[in-house]
PDB file of C-alpha atoms in Angstrom:
ATOM      1  CA  MET A  19      34.404 -24.765 -52.523  1.00 48.00           C
ATOM      2  CA  LYS A  20      35.301 -21.373 -51.025  1.00 44.00           C
ATOM      3  CA  ASN A  21      32.792 -19.669 -53.297  1.00 48.00           C
ATOM      4  CA  VAL A  22      30.056 -22.038 -52.118  1.00 43.00           C
ATOM      5  CA  LEU A  23      30.947 -21.396 -48.451  1.00 40.00           C
ATOM      6  CA  CYS A  24      30.897 -17.616 -48.922  1.00 42.00           C
ATOM      7  CA  ALA A  25      27.537 -17.813 -50.630  1.00 41.00           C
ATOM      8  CA  THR A  26      26.169 -19.892 -47.752  1.00 39.00           C
ATOM      9  CA  LEU A  27      27.366 -17.357 -45.182  1.00 37.00           C
ATOM     10  CA  LEU A  28      25.842 -14.512 -47.143  1.00 37.00           C
ATOM     11  CA  LEU A  29      22.520 -16.338 -47.172  1.00 40.00           C
ATOM     12  CA  VAL A  30      22.618 -17.106 -43.447  1.00 39.00           C
ATOM     13  CA  LEU A  31      23.554 -13.614 -42.260  1.00 39.00           C
ATOM     14  CA  PRO A  32      20.532 -11.797 -43.715  1.00 43.00           C
ATOM     15  CA  PHE A  33      18.265 -14.490 -42.269  1.00 37.00           C
ATOM     16  CA  SER A  34      19.855 -14.068 -38.811  1.00 42.00           C
ATOM     17  CA  THR A  35      19.550 -10.293 -39.028  1.00 43.00           C
ATOM     18  CA  ALA A  36      15.919 -10.551 -40.075  1.00 42.00           C
ATOM     19  CA  TYR A  37      15.175 -12.984 -37.226  1.00 40.00           C
ATOM     20  CA  SER A  38      16.871 -10.678 -34.704  1.00 43.00           C
ATOM     21  CA  GLN A  39      14.877  -7.684 -35.926  1.00 46.00           C
ATOM     22  CA  GLU A  40      11.650  -9.693 -35.829  1.00 43.00           C
ATOM     23  CA  ASN A  41      12.427 -10.917 -32.301  1.00 46.00           C
ATOM     24  CA  ASN A  42      13.176  -7.383 -31.055  1.00 46.00           C
ATOM     25  CA  THR A  43      10.006  -6.097 -32.694  1.00 41.00           C
ATOM     26  CA  SER A  44       8.043  -8.867 -30.995  1.00 41.00           C
ATOM     27  CA  LYS A  45       9.425  -7.853 -27.591  1.00 40.00           C
ATOM     28  CA  LYS A  46       8.555  -4.209 -28.203  1.00 39.00           C
ATOM     29  CA  LEU A  47       5.028  -5.123 -29.265  1.00 37.00           C
ATOM     30  CA  SER A  48       4.641  -7.269 -26.158  1.00 39.00           C
ATOM     31  CA  THR A  49       5.685  -4.372 -23.930  1.00 32.00           C
ATOM     32  CA  GLN A  50       3.309  -1.999 -25.687  1.00 37.00           C
ATOM     33  CA  LYS A  51       0.504  -4.500 -25.307  1.00 37.00           C
ATOM     34  CA  SER A  52       1.001  -4.759 -21.521  1.00 48.00           C
ATOM     35  CA  ALA A  53       1.080  -0.970 -21.199  1.00 57.00           C
ATOM     36  CA  ALA A  54      -2.156  -0.767 -23.187  1.00 65.00           C
ATOM     37  CA  LEU A  55      -4.171  -2.908 -20.780  1.00 79.00           C
ATOM     38  CA  PRO A  56      -7.196  -1.021 -19.412  1.00 88.00           C
ATOM     39  CA  ALA A  57      -6.859   0.643 -16.018  1.00 89.00           C
ATOM     40  CA  HIS A  58      -8.048  -1.185 -12.918  1.00 91.00           C
ATOM     41  CA  LEU A  59     -11.218   0.472 -11.595  1.00 92.00           C
ATOM     42  CA  THR A  60     -11.901   0.178  -7.868  1.00 90.00           C
ATOM     43  CA  THR A  61     -13.902   1.810  -5.099  1.00 84.00           C
ATOM     44  CA  ARG A  62     -11.248   0.812  -2.541  1.00 83.00           C
ATOM     45  CA  ILE A  63      -7.683   1.734  -3.352  1.00 90.00           C
ATOM     46  CA  GLN A  64      -4.857  -0.382  -1.951  1.00 86.00           C
ATOM     47  CA  TRP A  65      -2.143   1.996  -0.761  1.00 87.00           C
ATOM     48  CA  GLU A  66       1.598   1.465  -0.422  1.00 85.00           C
ATOM     49  CA  GLN A  67       1.870   4.891   1.183  1.00 85.00           C
ATOM     50  CA  PHE A  68      -1.406   6.093   2.675  1.00 85.00           C
ATOM     51  CA  PRO A  69      -2.315   9.799   2.244  1.00 90.00           C
ATOM     52  CA  GLN A  70      -1.465  11.892   5.305  1.00 87.00           C
ATOM     53  CA  PRO A  71      -3.259  15.242   5.017  1.00 90.00           C
ATOM     54  CA  LYS A  72      -1.758  17.945   7.231  1.00 89.00           C
ATOM     55  CA  TYR A  73      -4.370  20.331   8.556  1.00 89.00           C
ATOM     56  CA  LYS A  74      -5.246  22.176  11.747  1.00 88.00           C
ATOM     57  CA  ASN A  75      -8.423  21.907  13.771  1.00 86.00           C
ATOM     58  CA  GLU A  76      -9.370  25.467  12.825  1.00 90.00           C
ATOM     59  CA  ASP A  77      -9.190  24.520   9.126  1.00 92.00           C
ATOM     60  CA  LEU A  78     -12.431  22.581   9.644  1.00 92.00           C
ATOM     61  CA  LYS A  79     -14.358  25.738  10.601  1.00 92.00           C
ATOM     62  CA  GLU A  80     -15.990  24.238  13.710  1.00 89.00           C
ATOM     63  CA  LYS A  81     -17.585  21.178  12.122  1.00 91.00           C
ATOM     64  CA  ASN A  82     -16.710  17.700  10.888  1.00 91.00           C
ATOM     65  CA  ARG A  83     -15.821  17.493   7.209  1.00 94.00           C
ATOM     66  CA  ALA A  84     -15.865  14.699   4.640  1.00 93.00           C
ATOM     67  CA  ALA A  85     -14.713  14.374   1.054  1.00 94.00           C
ATOM     68  CA  ILE A  86     -14.303  11.810  -1.712  1.00 95.00           C
ATOM     69  CA  LEU A  87     -11.394  12.106  -4.131  1.00 96.00           C
ATOM     70  CA  ARG A  88     -11.018  10.394  -7.483  1.00 96.00           C
ATOM     71  CA  VAL A  89      -7.462   9.120  -7.822  1.00 97.00           C
ATOM     72  CA  TYR A  90      -5.469   8.191 -10.924  1.00 97.00           C
ATOM     73  CA  ALA A  91      -2.215   6.211 -10.588  1.00 96.00           C
ATOM     74  CA  ASP A  92       0.106   4.803 -13.248  1.00 95.00           C
ATOM     75  CA  GLU A  93       1.498   1.265 -13.509  1.00 94.00           C
ATOM     76  CA  THR A  94       4.218   2.001 -10.940  1.00 94.00           C
ATOM     77  CA  GLY A  95       1.738   3.295  -8.354  1.00 94.00           C
ATOM     78  CA  ASN A  96       2.646   6.970  -8.688  1.00 96.00           C
ATOM     79  CA  VAL A  97      -0.396   9.230  -8.439  1.00 96.00           C
ATOM     80  CA  THR A  98      -0.714  11.200 -11.671  1.00 96.00           C
ATOM     81  CA  LYS A  99      -3.949  13.046 -10.957  1.00 96.00           C
ATOM     82  CA  ALA A 100      -6.461  13.597  -8.169  1.00 96.00           C
ATOM     83  CA  ASN A 101      -9.679  15.566  -8.232  1.00 96.00           C
ATOM     84  CA  VAL A 102     -12.575  16.190  -5.876  1.00 97.00           C
ATOM     85  CA  GLN A 103     -15.642  14.017  -6.400  1.00 95.00           C
ATOM     86  CA  GLU A 104     -17.421  15.265  -3.266  1.00 96.00           C
ATOM     87  CA  SER A 105     -16.116  18.411  -1.575  1.00 97.00           C
ATOM     88  CA  THR A 106     -15.568  19.212   2.091  1.00 96.00           C
ATOM     89  CA  GLY A 107     -17.242  22.526   1.358  1.00 96.00           C
ATOM     90  CA  LEU A 108     -13.942  24.346   1.842  1.00 96.00           C
ATOM     91  CA  LYS A 109     -11.648  24.780  -1.157  1.00 96.00           C
ATOM     92  CA  HIS A 110      -8.448  25.181   0.861  1.00 95.00           C
ATOM     93  CA  LEU A 111      -9.244  21.938   2.711  1.00 96.00           C
ATOM     94  CA  ASP A 112      -9.939  20.145  -0.579  1.00 96.00           C
ATOM     95  CA  ASP A 113      -6.545  21.360  -1.815  1.00 96.00           C
ATOM     96  CA  ILE A 114      -4.855  19.931   1.293  1.00 96.00           C
ATOM     97  CA  LEU A 115      -6.418  16.532   0.575  1.00 96.00           C
ATOM     98  CA  ILE A 116      -5.396  16.650  -3.083  1.00 96.00           C
ATOM     99  CA  GLN A 117      -1.825  17.503  -2.083  1.00 95.00           C
ATOM    100  CA  ALA A 118      -1.742  14.582   0.372  1.00 94.00           C
ATOM    101  CA  VAL A 119      -3.014  12.162  -2.274  1.00 96.00           C
ATOM    102  CA  ARG A 120      -0.499  13.386  -4.862  1.00 96.00           C
ATOM    103  CA  ALA A 121       2.320  12.747  -2.368  1.00 94.00           C
ATOM    104  CA  SER A 122       1.154   9.203  -1.597  1.00 93.00           C
ATOM    105  CA  LYS A 123       1.599   5.970  -3.551  1.00 92.00           C
ATOM    106  CA  VAL A 124      -0.849   3.315  -4.717  1.00 92.00           C
ATOM    107  CA  LYS A 125      -0.074  -0.398  -4.632  1.00 88.00           C
ATOM    108  CA  PRO A 126       0.170  -1.429  -8.320  1.00 90.00           C
ATOM    109  CA  HIS A 127      -2.607  -3.751  -9.489  1.00 89.00           C
ATOM    110  CA  ILE A 128      -1.382  -6.898 -11.251  1.00 87.00           C
ATOM    111  CA  GLU A 129      -3.396  -8.277 -14.145  1.00 86.00           C
ATOM    112  CA  GLN A 130      -2.216 -11.013 -16.524  1.00 83.00           C
ATOM    113  CA  ASP A 131       1.242 -10.794 -14.910  1.00 84.00           C
ATOM    114  CA  ASN A 132       1.442  -7.097 -15.772  1.00 89.00           C
ATOM    115  CA  ALA A 133       1.098  -4.022 -13.583  1.00 91.00           C
ATOM    116  CA  VAL A 134      -1.705  -1.768 -14.802  1.00 93.00           C
ATOM    117  CA  ALA A 135      -2.846   1.752 -13.989  1.00 94.00           C
ATOM    118  CA  THR A 136      -5.434   2.285 -11.254  1.00 96.00           C
ATOM    119  CA  ILE A 137      -8.436   4.584 -11.065  1.00 96.00           C
ATOM    120  CA  GLY A 138     -10.328   4.652  -7.792  1.00 94.00           C
ATOM    121  CA  PHE A 139     -11.861   6.642  -4.978  1.00 94.00           C
ATOM    122  CA  GLN A 140     -10.614   7.582  -1.517  1.00 93.00           C
ATOM    123  CA  THR A 141     -12.880   8.830   1.265  1.00 91.00           C
ATOM    124  CA  PHE A 142     -11.691  11.248   3.944  1.00 91.00           C
ATOM    125  CA  ASN A 143     -13.511  11.922   7.213  1.00 87.00           C
ATOM    126  CA  LEU A 144     -12.063  14.863   9.124  1.00 89.00           C
ATOM    127  CA  ARG A 145     -13.279  15.280  12.677  1.00 82.00           C
ATOM    128  CA  PHE A 146     -13.503  18.626  14.416  1.00 84.00           C
ATOM    129  CA  ILE A 147     -12.195  18.458  17.988  1.00 75.00           C
ATOM    130  CA  GLU A 148     -13.844  20.559  20.674  1.00 72.00           C
ATOM    131  CA  GLU A 149     -11.520  22.628  22.874  1.00 68.00           C
ATOM    132  CA  ASP A 150     -12.415  20.741  26.059  1.00 56.00           C
ATOM    133  CA  GLU A 151     -12.204  17.309  24.444  1.00 57.00           C
ATOM    134  CA  VAL A 152      -9.457  15.038  25.758  1.00 55.00           C
ATOM    135  CA  GLN A 153      -7.176  13.810  22.989  1.00 63.00           C
ATOM    136  CA  CYS A 154      -5.667  10.344  22.945  1.00 74.00           C
ATOM    137  CA  ALA A 155      -3.926   7.967  20.571  1.00 82.00           C
ATOM    138  CA  TYR A 156      -3.291   4.249  20.189  1.00 90.00           C
ATOM    139  CA  ALA A 157       0.066   2.518  20.229  1.00 91.00           C
ATOM    140  CA  PHE A 158       0.784  -0.520  18.062  1.00 95.00           C
ATOM    141  CA  ASN A 159       0.324  -3.146  20.771  1.00 95.00           C
ATOM    142  CA  SER A 160      -0.191  -6.266  18.696  1.00 97.00           C
ATOM    143  CA  LYS A 161      -0.297  -9.784  20.133  1.00 97.00           C
ATOM    144  CA  ASN A 162       3.251 -10.518  18.983  1.00 97.00           C
ATOM    145  CA  TRP A 163       4.612  -7.161  20.199  1.00 96.00           C
ATOM    146  CA  LEU A 164       3.125  -7.587  23.686  1.00 96.00           C
ATOM    147  CA  ALA A 165       4.529 -11.132  23.925  1.00 96.00           C
ATOM    148  CA  GLN A 166       7.886  -9.840  22.741  1.00 95.00           C
ATOM    149  CA  LYS A 167       7.901  -7.095  25.411  1.00 92.00           C
ATOM    150  CA  SER A 168       7.113  -9.707  28.059  1.00 94.00           C
ATOM    151  CA  GLU A 169      10.067 -11.770  26.780  1.00 92.00           C
ATOM    152  CA  ASN A 170       7.815 -14.662  25.815  1.00 94.00           C
ATOM    153  CA  LYS A 171       8.713 -16.946  22.948  1.00 92.00           C
ATOM    154  CA  THR A 172       7.549 -15.648  19.556  1.00 93.00           C
ATOM    155  CA  SER A 173       7.964 -16.843  15.971  1.00 90.00           C
ATOM    156  CA  PHE A 174       9.505 -13.482  15.033  1.00 93.00           C
ATOM    157  CA  GLN A 175      10.458 -10.168  16.630  1.00 94.00           C
ATOM    158  CA  TYR A 176       9.840  -6.594  15.581  1.00 96.00           C
ATOM    159  CA  ARG A 177      13.098  -4.655  15.671  1.00 94.00           C
ATOM    160  CA  THR A 178      11.184  -1.609  16.864  1.00 93.00           C
ATOM    161  CA  GLN A 179       7.549  -1.048  17.735  1.00 94.00           C
ATOM    162  CA  PRO A 180       5.554  -0.267  14.571  1.00 94.00           C
ATOM    163  CA  GLN A 181       4.194   3.274  14.501  1.00 91.00           C
ATOM    164  CA  ILE A 182       0.528   3.946  13.814  1.00 92.00           C
ATOM    165  CA  SER A 183      -1.449   7.199  13.732  1.00 86.00           C
ATOM    166  CA  LEU A 184      -4.823   6.327  15.224  1.00 87.00           C
ATOM    167  CA  ASN A 185      -7.259   7.958  17.637  1.00 84.00           C
ATOM    168  CA  ALA A 186     -10.587   7.066  19.230  1.00 83.00           C
ATOM    169  CA  SER A 187     -12.684   8.523  16.412  1.00 82.00           C
ATOM    170  CA  ASP A 188     -11.108   6.072  13.953  1.00 87.00           C
ATOM    171  CA  LEU A 189     -12.903   3.200  15.714  1.00 90.00           C
ATOM    172  CA  LYS A 190     -16.317   4.586  14.723  1.00 87.00           C
ATOM    173  CA  GLY A 191     -17.830   3.840  18.134  1.00 86.00           C
ATOM    174  CA  HIS A 192     -16.844   0.151  18.390  1.00 92.00           C
ATOM    175  CA  ASN A 193     -13.934  -2.004  19.530  1.00 95.00           C
ATOM    176  CA  ARG A 194     -11.908  -3.177  16.536  1.00 96.00           C
ATOM    177  CA  SER A 195      -9.449  -5.962  15.774  1.00 97.00           C
ATOM    178  CA  VAL A 196      -7.301  -6.771  12.754  1.00 97.00           C
ATOM    179  CA  THR A 197      -5.615 -10.056  11.864  1.00 97.00           C
ATOM    180  CA  PHE A 198      -2.925  -9.806   9.215  1.00 97.00           C
ATOM    181  CA  SER A 199      -0.136 -11.779   7.568  1.00 96.00           C
ATOM    182  CA  PHE A 200       3.012 -10.660   5.801  1.00 94.00           C
ATOM    183  CA  LYS A 201       6.240 -11.860   4.246  1.00 91.00           C
ATOM    184  CA  VAL A 202       9.789 -10.726   4.908  1.00 90.00           C
ATOM    185  CA  ASN A 203      12.990 -11.076   2.913  1.00 86.00           C
ATOM    186  CA  LYS A 204      16.346 -12.156   4.312  1.00 83.00           C
ATOM    187  CA  TYR A 205      17.095  -8.569   5.351  1.00 85.00           C
ATOM    188  CA  GLY A 206      13.989  -8.358   7.522  1.00 88.00           C
ATOM    189  CA  ASP A 207      12.100  -6.037   5.189  1.00 89.00           C
ATOM    190  CA  VAL A 208       8.343  -6.559   5.288  1.00 90.00           C
ATOM    191  CA  LYS A 209       6.668  -7.494   2.008  1.00 84.00           C
ATOM    192  CA  LYS A 210       3.118  -8.262   0.892  1.00 86.00           C
ATOM    193  CA  VAL A 211       1.016  -7.369   3.926  1.00 92.00           C
ATOM    194  CA  LYS A 212      -2.443  -8.948   3.718  1.00 92.00           C
ATOM    195  CA  ILE A 213      -5.492  -8.439   5.916  1.00 94.00           C
ATOM    196  CA  LYS A 214      -6.787 -11.868   6.947  1.00 95.00           C
ATOM    197  CA  LYS A 215      -9.644 -10.512   9.069  1.00 96.00           C
ATOM    198  CA  GLY A 216     -10.499  -6.843   8.799  1.00 95.00           C
ATOM    199  CA  SER A 217     -11.763  -4.429  11.424  1.00 96.00           C
ATOM    200  CA  GLY A 218     -14.801  -3.406   9.426  1.00 94.00           C
ATOM    201  CA  VAL A 219     -13.281   0.040   8.882  1.00 92.00           C
ATOM    202  CA  TYR A 220     -11.301   0.193   5.653  1.00 89.00           C
ATOM    203  CA  ASP A 221      -9.151   3.204   6.561  1.00 88.00           C
ATOM    204  CA  LEU A 222      -8.184   1.594   9.870  1.00 93.00           C
ATOM    205  CA  ASP A 223      -7.094  -1.585   8.058  1.00 94.00           C
ATOM    206  CA  GLN A 224      -5.006   0.514   5.688  1.00 91.00           C
ATOM    207  CA  LYS A 225      -3.272   2.235   8.607  1.00 92.00           C
ATOM    208  CA  VAL A 226      -2.329  -1.157  10.047  1.00 95.00           C
ATOM    209  CA  ILE A 227      -0.907  -2.180   6.662  1.00 93.00           C
ATOM    210  CA  GLN A 228       1.110   1.033   6.522  1.00 89.00           C
ATOM    211  CA  ALA A 229       2.489   0.533  10.036  1.00 93.00           C
ATOM    212  CA  ILE A 230       3.636  -3.016   9.253  1.00 94.00           C
ATOM    213  CA  SER A 231       5.028  -2.122   5.831  1.00 90.00           C
ATOM    214  CA  LYS A 232       7.448   0.388   7.352  1.00 88.00           C
ATOM    215  CA  THR A 233       8.885  -1.876  10.049  1.00 92.00           C
ATOM    216  CA  LYS A 234      11.580  -4.570  10.087  1.00 92.00           C
ATOM    217  CA  VAL A 235      11.524  -7.959  11.790  1.00 93.00           C
ATOM    218  CA  ASP A 236      13.958 -10.663  12.827  1.00 91.00           C
ATOM    219  CA  VAL A 237      13.094 -14.303  12.178  1.00 87.00           C
ATOM    220  CA  PRO A 238      14.991 -17.203  13.811  1.00 81.00           C
ATOM    221  CA  ARG A 239      16.916 -19.188  11.212  1.00 70.00           C
ATOM    222  CA  LYS A 240      14.842 -22.350  11.699  1.00 61.00           C
ATOM    223  CA  TYR A 241      11.706 -20.478  10.633  1.00 51.00           C
ATOM    224  CA  TRP A 242      13.324 -19.581   7.347  1.00 50.00           C
ATOM    225  CA  ILE A 243      13.708 -23.316   6.708  1.00 52.00           C
ATOM    226  CA  TYR A 244      10.382 -24.668   7.940  1.00 44.00           C
ATOM    227  CA  LYS A 245       8.007 -21.728   7.764  1.00 50.00           C
ATOM    228  CA  LYS A 246       9.776 -19.671   5.144  1.00 53.00           C
ATOM    229  CA  SER A 247       8.898 -16.000   5.615  1.00 71.00           C
ATOM    230  CA  ASN A 248       5.121 -16.190   6.099  1.00 84.00           C
ATOM    231  CA  LEU A 249       4.273 -14.527   9.405  1.00 93.00           C
ATOM    232  CA  LYS A 250       1.057 -13.627  11.185  1.00 95.00           C
ATOM    233  CA  ASP A 251      -0.033 -11.222  13.908  1.00 97.00           C
ATOM    234  CA  GLU A 252      -3.163  -9.548  15.230  1.00 97.00           C
ATOM    235  CA  ILE A 253      -4.012  -6.347  17.033  1.00 97.00           C
ATOM    236  CA  GLN A 254      -6.983  -5.062  19.015  1.00 96.00           C
ATOM    237  CA  PHE A 255      -8.143  -1.498  19.503  1.00 95.00           C
ATOM    238  CA  LYS A 256     -10.571  -0.990  22.383  1.00 92.00           C
ATOM    239  CA  GLN A 257     -12.504   2.194  22.930  1.00 85.00           C
ATOM    240  CA  ASP A 258     -11.279   2.453  26.517  1.00 84.00           C
ATOM    241  CA  GLY A 259      -7.693   1.671  25.489  1.00 80.00           C
ATOM    242  CA  CYS A 260      -6.882   5.063  24.006  1.00 77.00           C
ATOM    243  CA  VAL A 261      -4.191   6.858  26.048  1.00 68.00           C
TER     244      VAL A 261
END
């Protein structure tokens, strides 16, 4: 009887080992398959951290400049390569843009429940400012923020006013408005910002997303129960509202 039992165990153990190896191999193959999915190609990159080129007015050499960069990002959103598709006409300015893109981060594209690499283009329009031109900037005065400042009842509250880097030239000669939604976790961290109604200027929409993504909000407990963490706000930028 003991001999039969030992023989049975010897037969079972190799089978279990083989199954374990096969299962582990299957998992590895699955991971390799997801990494091998083709890159997402887009003409409009979704940014987690928008490029912030640092340049001086004199770098533009007394005229407006524009450029288009081709951007490569891996599955995690890290930029792995950036090159100039259309130049500003000034190499040192192109290098500044490349450096800004390399320091930024792309929002990973999800396909078949897997994050895939992204290849896309980013346009930059750099405006030369005349010496006698009055400079101004916009504050993040959204509908919810203004109501909050006036101590009116709101469905949520920003802990601090979101910060946005925006000037009159970003409006492209028209008043603009953006309606957006977002989710927050129990710590008040903003997640998954979505543009519900865009301004018509892609870069402006992206700046709004960036401003919201970096802020924190407080939500009354009852809204966690009945409305979960889906929140909504809107903001307007008027040409005569730049201060």
